[in-house]
PDB file of C-alpha atoms and ligand atoms in Angstrom:
ATOM      1  CA  UNK W   1     -11.352-126.028  36.411  1.00 89.00           C
ATOM      2  CA  UNK W   2     -11.760-126.676  32.721  1.00 95.00           C
ATOM      3  CA  UNK W   3      -8.721-125.688  30.681  1.00 96.00           C
ATOM      4  CA  UNK W   4      -9.279-123.052  27.965  1.00 96.00           C
ATOM      5  CA  UNK W   5      -9.430-125.836  25.320  1.00 97.00           C
ATOM      6  CA  UNK W   6     -11.935-127.857  27.357  1.00 97.00           C
ATOM      7  CA  UNK W   7     -14.018-124.761  27.943  1.00 96.00           C
ATOM      8  CA  UNK W   8     -13.995-123.962  24.208  1.00 97.00           C
ATOM      9  CA  UNK W   9     -15.135-127.504  23.429  1.00 98.00           C
ATOM     10  CA  UNK W  10     -17.871-127.265  26.024  1.00 96.00           C
ATOM     11  CA  UNK W  11     -19.101-123.909  24.782  1.00 95.00           C
ATOM     12  CA  UNK W  12     -19.068-124.977  21.145  1.00 97.00           C
ATOM     13  CA  UNK W  13     -20.451-128.508  21.516  1.00 98.00           C
ATOM     14  CA  UNK W  14     -22.317-128.491  24.801  1.00 96.00           C
ATOM     15  CA  UNK W  15     -20.187-131.227  26.352  1.00 98.00           C
ATOM     16  CA  UNK W  16     -16.631-132.143  27.201  1.00 98.00           C
ATOM     17  CA  UNK W  17     -15.036-135.446  28.230  1.00 98.00           C
ATOM     18  CA  UNK W  18     -12.584-135.543  31.135  1.00 98.00           C
ATOM     19  CA  UNK W  19     -10.128-138.206  32.190  1.00 98.00           C
ATOM     20  CA  UNK W  20     -10.816-139.920  35.522  1.00 98.00           C
ATOM     21  CA  UNK W  21     -10.488-137.504  38.421  1.00 98.00           C
ATOM     22  CA  UNK W  22      -9.549-140.205  40.956  1.00 98.00           C
ATOM     23  CA  UNK W  23      -7.153-143.161  40.867  1.00 98.00           C
ATOM     24  CA  UNK W  24      -8.316-146.562  39.569  1.00 98.00           C
ATOM     25  CA  UNK W  25      -8.231-147.869  43.158  1.00 98.00           C
ATOM     26  CA  UNK W  26     -10.458-145.053  44.411  1.00 98.00           C
ATOM     27  CA  UNK W  27     -12.839-145.509  41.499  1.00 98.00           C
ATOM     28  CA  UNK W  28     -12.977-149.248  42.144  1.00 98.00           C
ATOM     29  CA  UNK W  29     -14.136-148.477  45.687  1.00 98.00           C
ATOM     30  CA  UNK W  30     -17.056-146.494  44.212  1.00 98.00           C
ATOM     31  CA  UNK W  31     -17.971-149.395  41.926  1.00 98.00           C
ATOM     32  CA  UNK W  32     -17.823-151.722  44.927  1.00 98.00           C
ATOM     33  CA  UNK W  33     -20.029-149.333  46.923  1.00 98.00           C
ATOM     34  CA  UNK W  34     -22.557-149.451  44.095  1.00 98.00           C
ATOM     35  CA  UNK W  35     -22.667-153.229  44.390  1.00 98.00           C
ATOM     36  CA  UNK W  36     -23.066-152.914  48.157  1.00 98.00           C
ATOM     37  CA  UNK W  37     -26.048-150.637  47.646  1.00 98.00           C
ATOM     38  CA  UNK W  38     -27.759-152.565  44.841  1.00 98.00           C
ATOM     39  CA  UNK W  39     -27.301-155.774  46.838  1.00 98.00           C
ATOM     40  CA  UNK W  40     -28.573-154.205  50.069  1.00 97.00           C
ATOM     41  CA  UNK W  41     -25.375-154.729  52.056  1.00 97.00           C
ATOM     42  CA  UNK W  42     -25.374-150.985  52.740  1.00 96.00           C
ATOM     43  CA  UNK W  43     -28.581-148.981  53.022  1.00 95.00           C
ATOM     44  CA  UNK W  44     -29.116-145.263  53.560  1.00 95.00           C
ATOM     45  CA  UNK W  45     -32.172-143.235  54.451  1.00 92.00           C
ATOM     46  CA  UNK W  46     -33.340-141.056  51.590  1.00 91.00           C
ATOM     47  CA  UNK W  47     -32.456-143.248  48.619  1.00 96.00           C
ATOM     48  CA  UNK W  48     -34.995-143.982  45.889  1.00 96.00           C
ATOM     49  CA  UNK W  49     -34.930-147.126  43.730  1.00 97.00           C
ATOM     50  CA  UNK W  50     -36.502-148.057  40.412  1.00 97.00           C
ATOM     51  CA  UNK W  51     -36.061-151.383  38.634  1.00 96.00           C
ATOM     52  CA  UNK W  52     -35.579-151.594  34.892  1.00 94.00           C
ATOM     53  CA  UNK W  53     -38.400-153.151  32.937  1.00 89.00           C
ATOM     54  CA  UNK W  54     -36.485-152.920  29.671  1.00 84.00           C
ATOM     55  CA  UNK W  55     -37.637-152.093  26.210  1.00 79.00           C
ATOM     56  CA  UNK W  56     -37.417-149.802  23.249  1.00 82.00           C
ATOM     57  CA  UNK W  57     -40.356-147.747  24.504  1.00 85.00           C
ATOM     58  CA  UNK W  58     -39.978-145.141  27.208  1.00 86.00           C
ATOM     59  CA  UNK W  59     -42.033-147.012  29.795  1.00 85.00           C
ATOM     60  CA  UNK W  60     -40.822-146.992  33.364  1.00 87.00           C
ATOM     61  CA  UNK W  61     -41.557-149.188  36.331  1.00 86.00           C
ATOM     62  CA  UNK W  62     -42.588-147.867  39.734  1.00 91.00           C
ATOM     63  CA  UNK W  63     -40.031-146.439  42.126  1.00 92.00           C
ATOM     64  CA  UNK W  64     -39.696-146.363  45.883  1.00 95.00           C
ATOM     65  CA  UNK W  65     -37.715-147.927  48.681  1.00 95.00           C
ATOM     66  CA  UNK W  66     -35.046-150.620  48.290  1.00 96.00           C
ATOM     67  CA  UNK W  67     -36.736-153.593  46.632  1.00 96.00           C
ATOM     68  CA  UNK W  68     -34.317-156.403  47.449  1.00 97.00           C
ATOM     69  CA  UNK W  69     -30.873-157.330  46.105  1.00 98.00           C
ATOM     70  CA  UNK W  70     -30.811-156.967  42.330  1.00 97.00           C
ATOM     71  CA  UNK W  71     -28.542-156.208  39.370  1.00 96.00           C
ATOM     72  CA  UNK W  72     -31.565-154.810  37.559  1.00 96.00           C
ATOM     73  CA  UNK W  73     -32.071-151.426  39.171  1.00 97.00           C
ATOM     74  CA  UNK W  74     -32.441-148.806  36.433  1.00 96.00           C
ATOM     75  CA  UNK W  75     -32.217-145.710  38.539  1.00 97.00           C
ATOM     76  CA  UNK W  76     -31.235-145.003  42.122  1.00 97.00           C
ATOM     77  CA  UNK W  77     -31.302-141.478  43.527  1.00 96.00           C
ATOM     78  CA  UNK W  78     -29.985-139.945  46.728  1.00 96.00           C
ATOM     79  CA  UNK W  79     -26.281-140.813  46.532  1.00 97.00           C
ATOM     80  CA  UNK W  80     -25.369-137.676  48.458  1.00 97.00           C
ATOM     81  CA  UNK W  81     -26.366-139.775  51.478  1.00 96.00           C
ATOM     82  CA  UNK W  82     -23.425-142.081  50.887  1.00 98.00           C
ATOM     83  CA  UNK W  83     -20.129-140.742  52.317  1.00 98.00           C
ATOM     84  CA  UNK W  84     -17.929-142.286  49.612  1.00 98.00           C
ATOM     85  CA  UNK W  85     -20.054-140.888  46.782  1.00 98.00           C
ATOM     86  CA  UNK W  86     -20.447-137.548  48.549  1.00 98.00           C
ATOM     87  CA  UNK W  87     -16.677-137.297  48.777  1.00 98.00           C
ATOM     88  CA  UNK W  88     -16.447-138.024  45.051  1.00 98.00           C
ATOM     89  CA  UNK W  89     -19.134-135.435  44.237  1.00 98.00           C
ATOM     90  CA  UNK W  90     -17.176-132.876  46.259  1.00 98.00           C
ATOM     91  CA  UNK W  91     -13.907-133.636  44.464  1.00 98.00           C
ATOM     92  CA  UNK W  92     -11.844-130.460  43.888  1.00 98.00           C
ATOM     93  CA  UNK W  93     -12.182-130.913  40.108  1.00 98.00           C
ATOM     94  CA  UNK W  94     -15.979-130.660  40.349  1.00 98.00           C
ATOM     95  CA  UNK W  95     -15.640-127.838  42.860  1.00 98.00           C
ATOM     96  CA  UNK W  96     -13.424-125.999  40.353  1.00 97.00           C
ATOM     97  CA  UNK W  97     -15.699-126.549  37.362  1.00 97.00           C
ATOM     98  CA  UNK W  98     -18.875-125.565  39.169  1.00 97.00           C
ATOM     99  CA  UNK W  99     -17.177-122.476  40.607  1.00 96.00           C
ATOM    100  CA  UNK W 100     -16.016-121.540  37.125  1.00 94.00           C
ATOM    101  CA  UNK W 101     -19.506-122.010  35.664  1.00 92.00           C
ATOM    102  CA  UNK W 102     -21.812-120.987  38.523  1.00 92.00           C
ATOM    103  CA  UNK W 103     -20.047-119.541  41.526  1.00 92.00           C
ATOM    104  CA  UNK W 104     -19.528-120.136  45.198  1.00 95.00           C
ATOM    105  CA  UNK W 105     -22.725-121.816  46.344  1.00 94.00           C
ATOM    106  CA  UNK W 106     -23.782-124.923  44.478  1.00 95.00           C
ATOM    107  CA  UNK W 107     -26.576-127.344  45.242  1.00 94.00           C
ATOM    108  CA  UNK W 108     -27.210-130.838  43.984  1.00 94.00           C
ATOM    109  CA  UNK W 109     -30.487-131.251  42.133  1.00 91.00           C
ATOM    110  CA  UNK W 110     -30.000-134.998  42.019  1.00 93.00           C
ATOM    111  CA  UNK W 111     -27.244-137.562  42.270  1.00 97.00           C
ATOM    112  CA  UNK W 112     -28.304-140.728  40.542  1.00 97.00           C
ATOM    113  CA  UNK W 113     -27.164-144.111  39.365  1.00 98.00           C
ATOM    114  CA  UNK W 114     -28.414-144.877  35.840  1.00 97.00           C
ATOM    115  CA  UNK W 115     -28.065-148.451  34.740  1.00 97.00           C
ATOM    116  CA  UNK W 116     -28.655-150.455  31.597  1.00 97.00           C
ATOM    117  CA  UNK W 117     -28.571-154.011  32.960  1.00 97.00           C
ATOM    118  CA  UNK W 118     -27.173-156.746  30.664  1.00 96.00           C
ATOM    119  CA  UNK W 119     -29.548-157.546  27.775  1.00 94.00           C
ATOM    120  CA  UNK W 120     -32.027-155.105  29.249  1.00 94.00           C
ATOM    121  CA  UNK W 121     -32.137-151.327  29.593  1.00 93.00           C
ATOM    122  CA  UNK W 122     -34.882-148.922  28.635  1.00 92.00           C
ATOM    123  CA  UNK W 123     -34.619-146.411  25.843  1.00 94.00           C
ATOM    124  CA  UNK W 124     -34.342-142.876  27.134  1.00 94.00           C
ATOM    125  CA  UNK W 125     -35.578-140.481  24.423  1.00 93.00           C
ATOM    126  CA  UNK W 126     -33.934-137.200  23.527  1.00 94.00           C
ATOM    127  CA  UNK W 127     -34.323-134.720  26.337  1.00 92.00           C
ATOM    128  CA  UNK W 128     -32.729-131.752  28.053  1.00 90.00           C
ATOM    129  CA  UNK W 129     -31.931-131.449  31.737  1.00 87.00           C
ATOM    130  CA  UNK W 130     -33.387-128.834  34.055  1.00 74.00           C
ATOM    131  CA  UNK W 131     -35.104-125.595  33.188  1.00 68.00           C
ATOM    132  CA  UNK W 132     -38.772-124.937  33.516  1.00 69.00           C
ATOM    133  CA  UNK W 133     -39.392-128.427  32.068  1.00 70.00           C
ATOM    134  CA  UNK W 134     -38.259-129.697  35.451  1.00 76.00           C
ATOM    135  CA  UNK W 135     -40.195-126.906  37.233  1.00 77.00           C
ATOM    136  CA  UNK W 136     -36.925-125.193  38.105  1.00 81.00           C
ATOM    137  CA  UNK W 137     -36.190-121.500  37.974  1.00 78.00           C
ATOM    138  CA  UNK W 138     -33.007-122.083  35.956  1.00 69.00           C
ATOM    139  CA  UNK W 139     -33.144-120.295  32.641  1.00 60.00           C
ATOM    140  CA  UNK W 140     -29.779-120.584  30.999  1.00 66.00           C
ATOM    141  CA  UNK W 141     -26.778-122.860  30.801  1.00 66.00           C
ATOM    142  CA  UNK W 142     -24.835-120.999  33.427  1.00 74.00           C
ATOM    143  CA  UNK W 143     -26.754-122.346  36.367  1.00 84.00           C
ATOM    144  CA  UNK W 144     -26.913-126.082  35.808  1.00 86.00           C
ATOM    145  CA  UNK W 145     -24.446-128.834  34.833  1.00 93.00           C
ATOM    146  CA  UNK W 146     -24.828-132.573  34.476  1.00 95.00           C
ATOM    147  CA  UNK W 147     -21.697-134.569  35.263  1.00 98.00           C
ATOM    148  CA  UNK W 148     -21.986-138.145  34.024  1.00 98.00           C
ATOM    149  CA  UNK W 149     -19.406-140.646  35.332  1.00 98.00           C
ATOM    150  CA  UNK W 150     -18.794-144.039  33.722  1.00 98.00           C
ATOM    151  CA  UNK W 151     -18.995-146.703  36.427  1.00 98.00           C
ATOM    152  CA  UNK W 152     -18.605-149.312  33.658  1.00 98.00           C
ATOM    153  CA  UNK W 153     -17.172-148.874  30.193  1.00 98.00           C
ATOM    154  CA  UNK W 154     -19.931-147.277  28.124  1.00 98.00           C
ATOM    155  CA  UNK W 155     -20.151-148.309  24.472  1.00 98.00           C
ATOM    156  CA  UNK W 156     -22.633-147.959  21.628  1.00 98.00           C
ATOM    157  CA  UNK W 157     -23.614-151.618  22.126  1.00 98.00           C
ATOM    158  CA  UNK W 158     -24.372-151.311  25.834  1.00 98.00           C
ATOM    159  CA  UNK W 159     -26.332-148.060  25.558  1.00 97.00           C
ATOM    160  CA  UNK W 160     -23.909-145.191  26.122  1.00 98.00           C
ATOM    161  CA  UNK W 161     -25.221-141.629  26.182  1.00 98.00           C
ATOM    162  CA  UNK W 162     -25.676-140.106  22.711  1.00 98.00           C
ATOM    163  CA  UNK W 163     -25.617-136.333  22.249  1.00 98.00           C
ATOM    164  CA  UNK W 164     -26.360-133.781  19.528  1.00 98.00           C
ATOM    165  CA  UNK W 165     -23.304-131.494  19.490  1.00 98.00           C
ATOM    166  CA  UNK W 166     -24.185-127.821  19.561  1.00 97.00           C
ATOM    167  CA  UNK W 167     -27.852-128.431  20.392  1.00 96.00           C
ATOM    168  CA  UNK W 168     -27.471-126.587  23.725  1.00 94.00           C
ATOM    169  CA  UNK W 169     -27.491-123.406  21.662  1.00 94.00           C
ATOM    170  CA  UNK W 170     -31.150-124.050  20.802  1.00 93.00           C
ATOM    171  CA  UNK W 171     -32.081-123.100  24.340  1.00 89.00           C
ATOM    172  CA  UNK W 172     -34.855-124.811  26.233  1.00 87.00           C
ATOM    173  CA  UNK W 173     -37.107-126.868  23.932  1.00 88.00           C
ATOM    174  CA  UNK W 174     -38.941-128.798  26.603  1.00 74.00           C
ATOM    175  CA  UNK W 175     -41.203-126.365  28.381  1.00 67.00           C
ATOM    176  CA  UNK W 176     -43.082-129.085  30.185  1.00 65.00           C
ATOM    177  CA  UNK W 177     -41.629-132.499  31.007  1.00 67.00           C
ATOM    178  CA  UNK W 178     -38.098-133.125  29.888  1.00 76.00           C
ATOM    179  CA  UNK W 179     -38.366-135.040  26.604  1.00 86.00           C
ATOM    180  CA  UNK W 180     -38.654-133.127  23.334  1.00 89.00           C
ATOM    181  CA  UNK W 181     -41.339-133.440  20.670  1.00 88.00           C
ATOM    182  CA  UNK W 182     -41.017-135.659  17.551  1.00 90.00           C
ATOM    183  CA  UNK W 183     -40.956-132.476  15.450  1.00 91.00           C
ATOM    184  CA  UNK W 184     -38.039-131.067  17.395  1.00 92.00           C
ATOM    185  CA  UNK W 185     -36.232-134.393  17.210  1.00 92.00           C
ATOM    186  CA  UNK W 186     -36.628-134.540  13.423  1.00 93.00           C
ATOM    187  CA  UNK W 187     -35.532-130.950  13.046  1.00 94.00           C
ATOM    188  CA  UNK W 188     -32.599-130.868  15.418  1.00 95.00           C
ATOM    189  CA  UNK W 189     -31.279-134.374  16.137  1.00 95.00           C
ATOM    190  CA  UNK W 190     -29.817-135.097  12.724  1.00 94.00           C
ATOM    191  CA  UNK W 191     -26.184-135.570  13.737  1.00 95.00           C
ATOM    192  CA  UNK W 192     -25.209-137.254  16.957  1.00 97.00           C
ATOM    193  CA  UNK W 193     -22.104-138.396  18.795  1.00 98.00           C
ATOM    194  CA  UNK W 194     -21.951-141.462  21.031  1.00 98.00           C
ATOM    195  CA  UNK W 195     -20.116-140.789  24.284  1.00 98.00           C
ATOM    196  CA  UNK W 196     -18.159-144.019  24.532  1.00 98.00           C
ATOM    197  CA  UNK W 197     -16.273-143.813  27.816  1.00 98.00           C
ATOM    198  CA  UNK W 198     -13.717-145.845  29.706  1.00 98.00           C
ATOM    199  CA  UNK W 199     -14.349-146.693  33.350  1.00 98.00           C
ATOM    200  CA  UNK W 200     -13.885-143.534  35.422  1.00 98.00           C
ATOM    201  CA  UNK W 201     -14.128-141.068  32.541  1.00 98.00           C
ATOM    202  CA  UNK W 202     -16.444-138.131  32.996  1.00 98.00           C
ATOM    203  CA  UNK W 203     -18.780-136.343  30.578  1.00 98.00           C
ATOM    204  CA  UNK W 204     -19.709-132.776  31.522  1.00 98.00           C
ATOM    205  CA  UNK W 205     -22.989-131.899  29.798  1.00 97.00           C
ATOM    206  CA  UNK W 206     -24.671-128.537  29.277  1.00 94.00           C
ATOM    207  CA  UNK W 207     -28.222-128.780  30.605  1.00 90.00           C
ATOM    208  CA  UNK W 208     -29.796-127.863  27.263  1.00 91.00           C
ATOM    209  CA  UNK W 209     -27.736-130.411  25.304  1.00 94.00           C
ATOM    210  CA  UNK W 210     -30.038-132.913  23.591  1.00 95.00           C
ATOM    211  CA  UNK W 211     -29.116-136.380  24.825  1.00 96.00           C
ATOM    212  CA  UNK W 212     -30.582-139.868  24.848  1.00 96.00           C
ATOM    213  CA  UNK W 213     -29.543-143.494  25.386  1.00 97.00           C
ATOM    214  CA  UNK W 214     -30.520-146.874  24.012  1.00 96.00           C
ATOM    215  CA  UNK W 215     -31.068-150.374  25.379  1.00 96.00           C
ATOM    216  CA  UNK W 216     -28.159-152.657  26.289  1.00 97.00           C
ATOM    217  CA  UNK W 217     -27.538-155.350  23.684  1.00 96.00           C
ATOM    218  CA  UNK W 218     -24.571-156.883  25.518  1.00 97.00           C
ATOM    219  CA  UNK W 219     -24.136-159.108  28.534  1.00 97.00           C
ATOM    220  CA  UNK W 220     -22.199-156.384  30.389  1.00 96.00           C
ATOM    221  CA  UNK W 221     -23.907-153.770  32.528  1.00 97.00           C
ATOM    222  CA  UNK W 222     -23.678-150.072  31.651  1.00 98.00           C
ATOM    223  CA  UNK W 223     -23.765-148.216  34.921  1.00 98.00           C
ATOM    224  CA  UNK W 224     -23.360-144.470  35.140  1.00 98.00           C
ATOM    225  CA  UNK W 225     -23.359-142.018  38.031  1.00 98.00           C
ATOM    226  CA  UNK W 226     -24.933-138.723  37.019  1.00 98.00           C
ATOM    227  CA  UNK W 227     -24.859-135.605  39.169  1.00 98.00           C
ATOM    228  CA  UNK W 228     -26.839-132.445  38.385  1.00 95.00           C
ATOM    229  CA  UNK W 229     -25.106-129.491  40.008  1.00 95.00           C
ATOM    230  CA  UNK W 230     -27.186-126.316  40.165  1.00 92.00           C
ATOM    231  CA  UNK W 231     -26.434-122.742  41.128  1.00 92.00           C
ATOM    232  CA  UNK W 232     -27.420-122.221  44.772  1.00 90.00           C
ATOM    233  CA  UNK W 233     -29.943-119.588  43.658  1.00 86.00           C
ATOM    234  CA  UNK W 234     -32.022-121.995  41.546  1.00 85.00           C
ATOM    235  CA  UNK W 235     -35.279-122.943  43.219  1.00 82.00           C
ATOM    236  CA  UNK W 236     -38.426-124.884  42.479  1.00 82.00           C
ATOM    237  CA  UNK W 237     -40.865-122.746  40.476  1.00 80.00           C
ATOM    238  CA  UNK W 238     -43.781-123.886  42.546  1.00 77.00           C
ATOM    239  CA  UNK W 239     -42.013-123.320  45.886  1.00 72.00           C
ATOM    240  CA  UNK W 240     -39.697-120.287  45.648  1.00 66.00           C
ATOM    241  CA  UNK W 241     -39.232-120.140  49.405  1.00 66.00           C
ATOM    242  CA  UNK W 242     -38.432-123.806  49.824  1.00 65.00           C
ATOM    243  CA  UNK W 243     -34.823-124.214  50.957  1.00 59.00           C
ATOM    244  CA  UNK W 244     -34.596-126.594  48.059  1.00 76.00           C
ATOM    245  CA  UNK W 245     -31.806-128.926  47.232  1.00 90.00           C
ATOM    246  CA  UNK W 246     -28.844-129.955  49.398  1.00 94.00           C
ATOM    247  CA  UNK W 247     -25.854-127.623  49.310  1.00 96.00           C
ATOM    248  CA  UNK W 248     -22.839-129.420  47.934  1.00 97.00           C
ATOM    249  CA  UNK W 249     -20.333-126.540  47.779  1.00 98.00           C
ATOM    250  CA  UNK W 250     -20.129-123.321  49.767  1.00 96.00           C
ATOM    251  CA  UNK W 251     -21.371-122.338  53.244  1.00 95.00           C
ATOM    252  CA  UNK W 252     -23.648-124.940  54.781  1.00 94.00           C
ATOM    253  CA  UNK W 253     -22.528-127.735  52.447  1.00 97.00           C
ATOM    254  CA  UNK W 254     -23.094-131.387  53.270  1.00 97.00           C
ATOM    255  CA  UNK W 255     -20.109-133.009  54.936  1.00 98.00           C
ATOM    256  CA  UNK W 256     -18.660-136.464  54.506  1.00 97.00           C
ATOM    257  CA  UNK W 257     -18.269-136.649  58.294  1.00 97.00           C
ATOM    258  CA  UNK W 258     -22.008-136.146  58.824  1.00 96.00           C
ATOM    259  CA  UNK W 259     -22.841-138.726  56.169  1.00 95.00           C
ATOM    260  CA  UNK W 260     -20.378-141.125  57.796  1.00 94.00           C
ATOM    261  CA  UNK W 261     -21.862-140.505  61.243  1.00 94.00           C
ATOM    262  CA  UNK W 262     -25.393-141.200  59.961  1.00 90.00           C
ATOM    263  CA  UNK W 263     -24.132-144.420  58.422  1.00 86.00           C
ATOM    264  CA  UNK W 264     -22.639-145.736  61.630  1.00 77.00           C
ATOM    265  CA  UNK W 265     -25.396-144.424  63.935  1.00 73.00           C
TER     266      UNK W 265
HETATM  267  O1  AKG A 301     -27.498-142.622  31.718  1.00 63.02           O
HETATM  268  C1  AKG A 301     -28.231-142.404  30.770  1.00 63.02           C
HETATM  269  O2  AKG A 301     -28.494-143.258  29.959  1.00 63.02           O
HETATM  270  C2  AKG A 301     -28.820-141.033  30.566  1.00 63.02           C
HETATM  271  C3  AKG A 301     -28.560-140.145  31.714  1.00 63.02           C
HETATM  272  C4  AKG A 301     -29.117-138.775  31.579  1.00 63.02           C
HETATM  273  O3  AKG A 301     -29.954-138.467  30.773  1.00 63.02           O
HETATM  274  C5  AKG A 301     -28.594-137.771  32.494  1.00 63.02           C
HETATM  275  O4  AKG A 301     -27.716-138.093  33.289  1.00 63.02           O
HETATM  276  O5  AKG A 301     -29.045-136.612  32.410  1.00 63.02           O
END
């Protein structure tokens, strides 16, 4: 659970930074697992890969199945299929925070690796997470949380996440798509904070918080692992009866044992 001070910071600013929730050795195993996946030594059904094409414009390459060993993947989704990452996502700290914010049953909208490869990286413009912009039934900040974990040290130079404190109070600006308009950016993104994080640190973001990230000007990668936890009741707007997203906490939740069994099958 967030402490009262952390909760105050979150409510006032729309984000809060946490110290690592696992030991350096356990976190190193996650970093190693990332390498195993980007290099194809471990592969899971249900993962989605996109390479980085780099640049200061928001232009993205195609995505799809594993596309060969590479340090230049920009985004990889589907980490709930990996037992080690699933175990991390189900850490009691995240269980506590999501219970505090949303309740008993929590689903995972997406669990993704976001990378700014050395001397590459693509600008990600200011945007909000979730809401009707993502065709989700979520309407307020009590049903959706983004938890961003620093797999590498994140700095201004290598393209750390940048946020506009307090902007979550504006509510949902992006009705369609998830980036905001130039007018909104000029009006609301005047003061920002760079979330420079040490390896293993965690940023908990309100879904309406305006955030962005830049290219990587260094020769060190900037890898992050970002999990969007949603209230179990949130559904796709266009498919209200669809069972929706995998359950991560509560009855019927994914289990590490099942993920492990699929891996060794
Ligand atoms: O990793 C980044 O640069 C941005 C990630 C992001 O926007 C998110 O996790 O919601």
